[in-house]
XYZ file of C-alpha atoms in Angstrom:
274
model
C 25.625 19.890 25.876
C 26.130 18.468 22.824
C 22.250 17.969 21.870
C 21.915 21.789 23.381
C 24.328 22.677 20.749
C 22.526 20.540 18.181
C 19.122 22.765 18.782
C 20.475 25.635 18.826
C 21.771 25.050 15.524
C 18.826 23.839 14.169
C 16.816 26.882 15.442
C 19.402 29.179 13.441
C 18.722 27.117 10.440
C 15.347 27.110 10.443
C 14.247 29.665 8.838
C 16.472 29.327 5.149
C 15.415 25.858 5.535
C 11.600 25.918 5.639
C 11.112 26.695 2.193
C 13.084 23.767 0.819
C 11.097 21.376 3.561
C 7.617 22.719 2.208
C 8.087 22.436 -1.587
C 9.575 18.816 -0.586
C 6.211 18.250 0.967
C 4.340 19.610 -1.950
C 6.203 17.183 -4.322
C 5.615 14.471 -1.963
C 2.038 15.634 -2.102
C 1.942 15.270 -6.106
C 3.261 12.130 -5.904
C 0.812 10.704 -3.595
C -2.007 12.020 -5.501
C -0.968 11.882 -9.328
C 1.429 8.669 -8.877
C 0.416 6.659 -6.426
C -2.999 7.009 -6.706
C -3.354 7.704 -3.206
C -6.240 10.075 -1.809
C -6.627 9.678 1.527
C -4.482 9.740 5.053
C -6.528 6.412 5.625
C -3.768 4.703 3.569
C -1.079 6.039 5.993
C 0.629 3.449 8.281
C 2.101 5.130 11.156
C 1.269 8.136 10.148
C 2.976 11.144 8.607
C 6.246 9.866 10.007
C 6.213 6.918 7.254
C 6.611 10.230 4.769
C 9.482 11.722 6.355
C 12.156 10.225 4.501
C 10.036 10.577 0.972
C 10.119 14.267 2.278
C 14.210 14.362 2.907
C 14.915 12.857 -0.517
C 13.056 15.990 -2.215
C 14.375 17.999 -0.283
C 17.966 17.137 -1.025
C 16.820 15.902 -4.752
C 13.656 18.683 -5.492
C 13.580 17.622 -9.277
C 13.444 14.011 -9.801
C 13.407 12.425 -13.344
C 10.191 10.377 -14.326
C 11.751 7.257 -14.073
C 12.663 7.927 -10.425
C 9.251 9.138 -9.615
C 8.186 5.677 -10.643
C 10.626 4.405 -8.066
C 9.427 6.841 -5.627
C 6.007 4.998 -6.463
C 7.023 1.977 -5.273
C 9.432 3.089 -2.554
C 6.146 5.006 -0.789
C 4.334 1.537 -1.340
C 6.364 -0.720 0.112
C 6.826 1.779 3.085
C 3.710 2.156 3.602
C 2.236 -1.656 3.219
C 4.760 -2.795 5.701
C 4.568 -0.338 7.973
C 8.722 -0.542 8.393
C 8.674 3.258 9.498
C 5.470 3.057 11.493
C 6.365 3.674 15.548
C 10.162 3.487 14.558
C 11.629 7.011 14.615
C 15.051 5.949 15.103
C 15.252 3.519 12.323
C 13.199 5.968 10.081
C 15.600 8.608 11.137
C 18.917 6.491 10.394
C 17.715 5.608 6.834
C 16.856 8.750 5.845
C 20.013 10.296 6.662
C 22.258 7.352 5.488
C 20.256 6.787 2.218
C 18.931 9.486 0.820
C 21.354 11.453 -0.845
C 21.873 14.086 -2.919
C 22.166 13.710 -6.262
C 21.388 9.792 -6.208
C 18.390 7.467 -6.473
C 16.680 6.945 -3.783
C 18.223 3.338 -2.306
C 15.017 1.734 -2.816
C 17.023 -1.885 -2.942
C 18.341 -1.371 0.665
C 14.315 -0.427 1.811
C 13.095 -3.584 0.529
C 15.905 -5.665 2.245
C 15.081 -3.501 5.533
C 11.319 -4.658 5.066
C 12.671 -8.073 4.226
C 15.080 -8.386 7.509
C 11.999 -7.070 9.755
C 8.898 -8.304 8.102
C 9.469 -11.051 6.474
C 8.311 -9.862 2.956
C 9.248 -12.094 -0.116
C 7.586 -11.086 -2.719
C 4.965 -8.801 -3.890
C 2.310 -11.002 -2.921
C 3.319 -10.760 0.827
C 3.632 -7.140 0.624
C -0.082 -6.846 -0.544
C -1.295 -9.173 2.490
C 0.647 -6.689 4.587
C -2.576 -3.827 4.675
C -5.493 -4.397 3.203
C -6.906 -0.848 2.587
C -3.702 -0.358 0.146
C -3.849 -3.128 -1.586
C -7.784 -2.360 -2.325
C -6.727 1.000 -3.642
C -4.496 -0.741 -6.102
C -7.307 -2.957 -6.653
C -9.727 -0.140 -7.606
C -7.107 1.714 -9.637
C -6.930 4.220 -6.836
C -10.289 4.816 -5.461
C -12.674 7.253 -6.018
C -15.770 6.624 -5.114
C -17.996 9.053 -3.504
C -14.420 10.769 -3.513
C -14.887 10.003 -0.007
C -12.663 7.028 0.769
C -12.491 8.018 4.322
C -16.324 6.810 4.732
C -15.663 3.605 3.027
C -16.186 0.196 4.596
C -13.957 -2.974 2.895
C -16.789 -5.817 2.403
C -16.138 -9.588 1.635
C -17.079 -10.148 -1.921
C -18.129 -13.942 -0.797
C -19.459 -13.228 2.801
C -16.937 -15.044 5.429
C -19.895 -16.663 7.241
C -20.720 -18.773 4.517
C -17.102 -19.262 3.764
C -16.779 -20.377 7.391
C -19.594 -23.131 7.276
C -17.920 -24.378 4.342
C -14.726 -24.825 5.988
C -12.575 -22.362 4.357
C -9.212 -21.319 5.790
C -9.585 -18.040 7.584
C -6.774 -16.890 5.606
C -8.060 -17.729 2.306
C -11.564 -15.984 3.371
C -9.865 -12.949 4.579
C -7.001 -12.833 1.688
C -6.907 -8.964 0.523
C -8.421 -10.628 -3.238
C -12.135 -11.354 -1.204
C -12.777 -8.139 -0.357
C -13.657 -4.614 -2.085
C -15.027 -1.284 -0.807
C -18.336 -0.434 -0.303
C -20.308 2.274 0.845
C -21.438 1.811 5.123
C -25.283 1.753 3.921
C -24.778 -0.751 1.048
C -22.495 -3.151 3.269
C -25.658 -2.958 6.265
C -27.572 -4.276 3.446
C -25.763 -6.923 2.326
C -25.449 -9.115 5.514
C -24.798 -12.993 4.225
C -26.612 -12.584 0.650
C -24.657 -14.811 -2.485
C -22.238 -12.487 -4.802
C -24.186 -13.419 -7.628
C -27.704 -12.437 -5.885
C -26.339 -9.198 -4.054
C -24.466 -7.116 -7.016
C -27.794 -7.607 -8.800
C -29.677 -5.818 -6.302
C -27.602 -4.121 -4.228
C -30.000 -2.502 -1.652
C -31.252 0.692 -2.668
C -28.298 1.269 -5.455
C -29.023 -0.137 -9.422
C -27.503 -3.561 -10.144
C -23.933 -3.605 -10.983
C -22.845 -3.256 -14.289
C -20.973 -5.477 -16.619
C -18.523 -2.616 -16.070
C -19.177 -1.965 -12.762
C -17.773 -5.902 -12.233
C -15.186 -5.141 -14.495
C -13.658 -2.409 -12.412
C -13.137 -4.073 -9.209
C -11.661 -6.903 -11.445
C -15.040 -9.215 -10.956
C -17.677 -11.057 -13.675
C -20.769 -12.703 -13.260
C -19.000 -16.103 -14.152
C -16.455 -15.652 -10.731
C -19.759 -14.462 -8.541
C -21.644 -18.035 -9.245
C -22.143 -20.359 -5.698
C -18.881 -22.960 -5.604
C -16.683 -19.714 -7.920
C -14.926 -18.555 -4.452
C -11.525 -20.514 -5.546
C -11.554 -19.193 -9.255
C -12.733 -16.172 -7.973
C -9.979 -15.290 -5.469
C -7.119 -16.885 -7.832
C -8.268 -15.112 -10.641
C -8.759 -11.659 -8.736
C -5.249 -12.120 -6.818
C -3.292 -12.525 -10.379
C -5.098 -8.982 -11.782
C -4.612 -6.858 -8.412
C -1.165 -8.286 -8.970
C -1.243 -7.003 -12.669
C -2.269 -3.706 -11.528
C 0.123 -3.235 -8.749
C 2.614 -3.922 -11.189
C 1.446 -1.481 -14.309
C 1.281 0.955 -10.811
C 4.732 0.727 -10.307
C 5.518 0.010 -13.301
C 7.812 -3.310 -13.173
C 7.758 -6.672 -13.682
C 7.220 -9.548 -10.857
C 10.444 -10.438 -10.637
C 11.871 -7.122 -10.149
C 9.496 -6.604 -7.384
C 10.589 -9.882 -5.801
C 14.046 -8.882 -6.598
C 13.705 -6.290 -3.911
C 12.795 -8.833 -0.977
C 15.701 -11.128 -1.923
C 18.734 -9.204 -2.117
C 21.994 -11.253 -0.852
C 22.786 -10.253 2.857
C 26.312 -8.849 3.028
C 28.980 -10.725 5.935
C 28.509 -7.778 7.781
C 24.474 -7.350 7.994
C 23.892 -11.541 8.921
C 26.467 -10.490 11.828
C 24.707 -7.221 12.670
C 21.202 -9.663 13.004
C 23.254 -12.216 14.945
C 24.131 -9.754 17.407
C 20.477 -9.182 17.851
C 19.870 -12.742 19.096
């Protein structure tokens, strides 16, 4: 009965309510696209549903300041990476209506402890390992080629089959800072060639550019045969850098938000879950 009543409310709301929901989903829109530098649903874990509580914040706060639309930035981010939202209606449902409210920030402190609590993220580092398509569109600077990111294939920048026969960790080979994206046909033609042979003929496409390199945060020096280690320190420290100017923060801010105290009451609430 009580649900029935529920409904039946909702259905007589509706209608004066629709036009807040779909200018909240235009801002949300503008904020993917201009903020976040994201340009494709390919970047969505779990969906549409990750949005929803981006979605009730503007609808209860339609005019945010700058300096929370940077927030927003990394809110959506760290959402989206860890997938905390992803298949979990009933937590995404809870948060939204217990944290987002009107006329305050959005409580992007308590989503980073909720990511922390279920996912083990400690830093900003972990968050990037969390999905690998996001972190490359930080890496690019929000990607644009072909303005088809959809069609886009992520490539190991040192191929993993020579990285295997050399004995390399699997998780060092496959860390998010050893691969970019590529176009299909250019990644069929690539197979096991060396870095520093393949970006100078590159199949049917004209050898990279000094700035070609430069945007996907490479040089000729870090492509060389025995560079891998430089290579994928060096690269990890400026996807870091641009993650950061992204969201516009410094490291330990970011890993402020993984390692906030846990109150009496939340270590008994995970206790409980034991």
């Amino acid at each position: 009965v009580a649900d029935r009543s529920r409904v039946e409310k909702l259905a007589t709301d509706l209608p004066q309510l629709l036009p807040a929901v779909q200018a909240a989903w235009k801002s949300l829109t503008l904020l993917l696209m201009d903020g976040c530098k994201i340009t494709s649903e390919r970047f969505f874990r779990g969906g549409h549903n990750s949005l929803l509580p981006f979605v009730f914040y503007f609808v209860l706060n339609p005019t945010p300041s700058p300096a929370e639309k940077r927030r927003l930035v990394v809110a959506v981010y760290v959402a989206l990476m860890s997938g905390v939202f992803a298949g979990a209606e009933a937590r995404m449902g809870t948060f939204a209506r217990k944290g987002c409210v009107k006329g305050k920030p959005f409580p992007l402190d308590k989503l980073g402890h909720l990511v922390t609590v279920n996912y083990g993220v400690t830093s900003l580092e972990t968050l990037l390992s969390r999905h690998l398509d996001l972190a490359l569109n930080i890496a690019h600077g929000g990607i644009t080629l072909d303005n088809n990111p959809e069609n886009l294939q992520r490539d190991h920048i040192f191929p993993r089959a020579t990285l295997e026969k050399q004995g390399i960790a699997p998780e060092r080979t496959n860390h998010y800072a050893n691969f970019h994206f590529l176009r299909g046909k250019d990644n069929l033609n690539k197979s096991d060639t060396a870095p520093n042979e393949w970006f100078k003929k590159p199949g049917d496409q004209p050898a990279y550019s000094d700035d070609d390199l430069k945007e996907r945060l490479l040089t000729w020096d870090l492509l060389q045969p025995g560079q891998f280690p430089a290579m994928l320190e060096a690269r990890t420290k400026l996807i870091h850098e641009r993650a950061l100017a992204l969201f516009g923060m410094k490291a330990k801010d970011v890993d402020a938000l993984f390692s906030r105290p846990k109150s009496t009451d939340e270590m008994l609430q995970e206790l409980e879950k034991l």
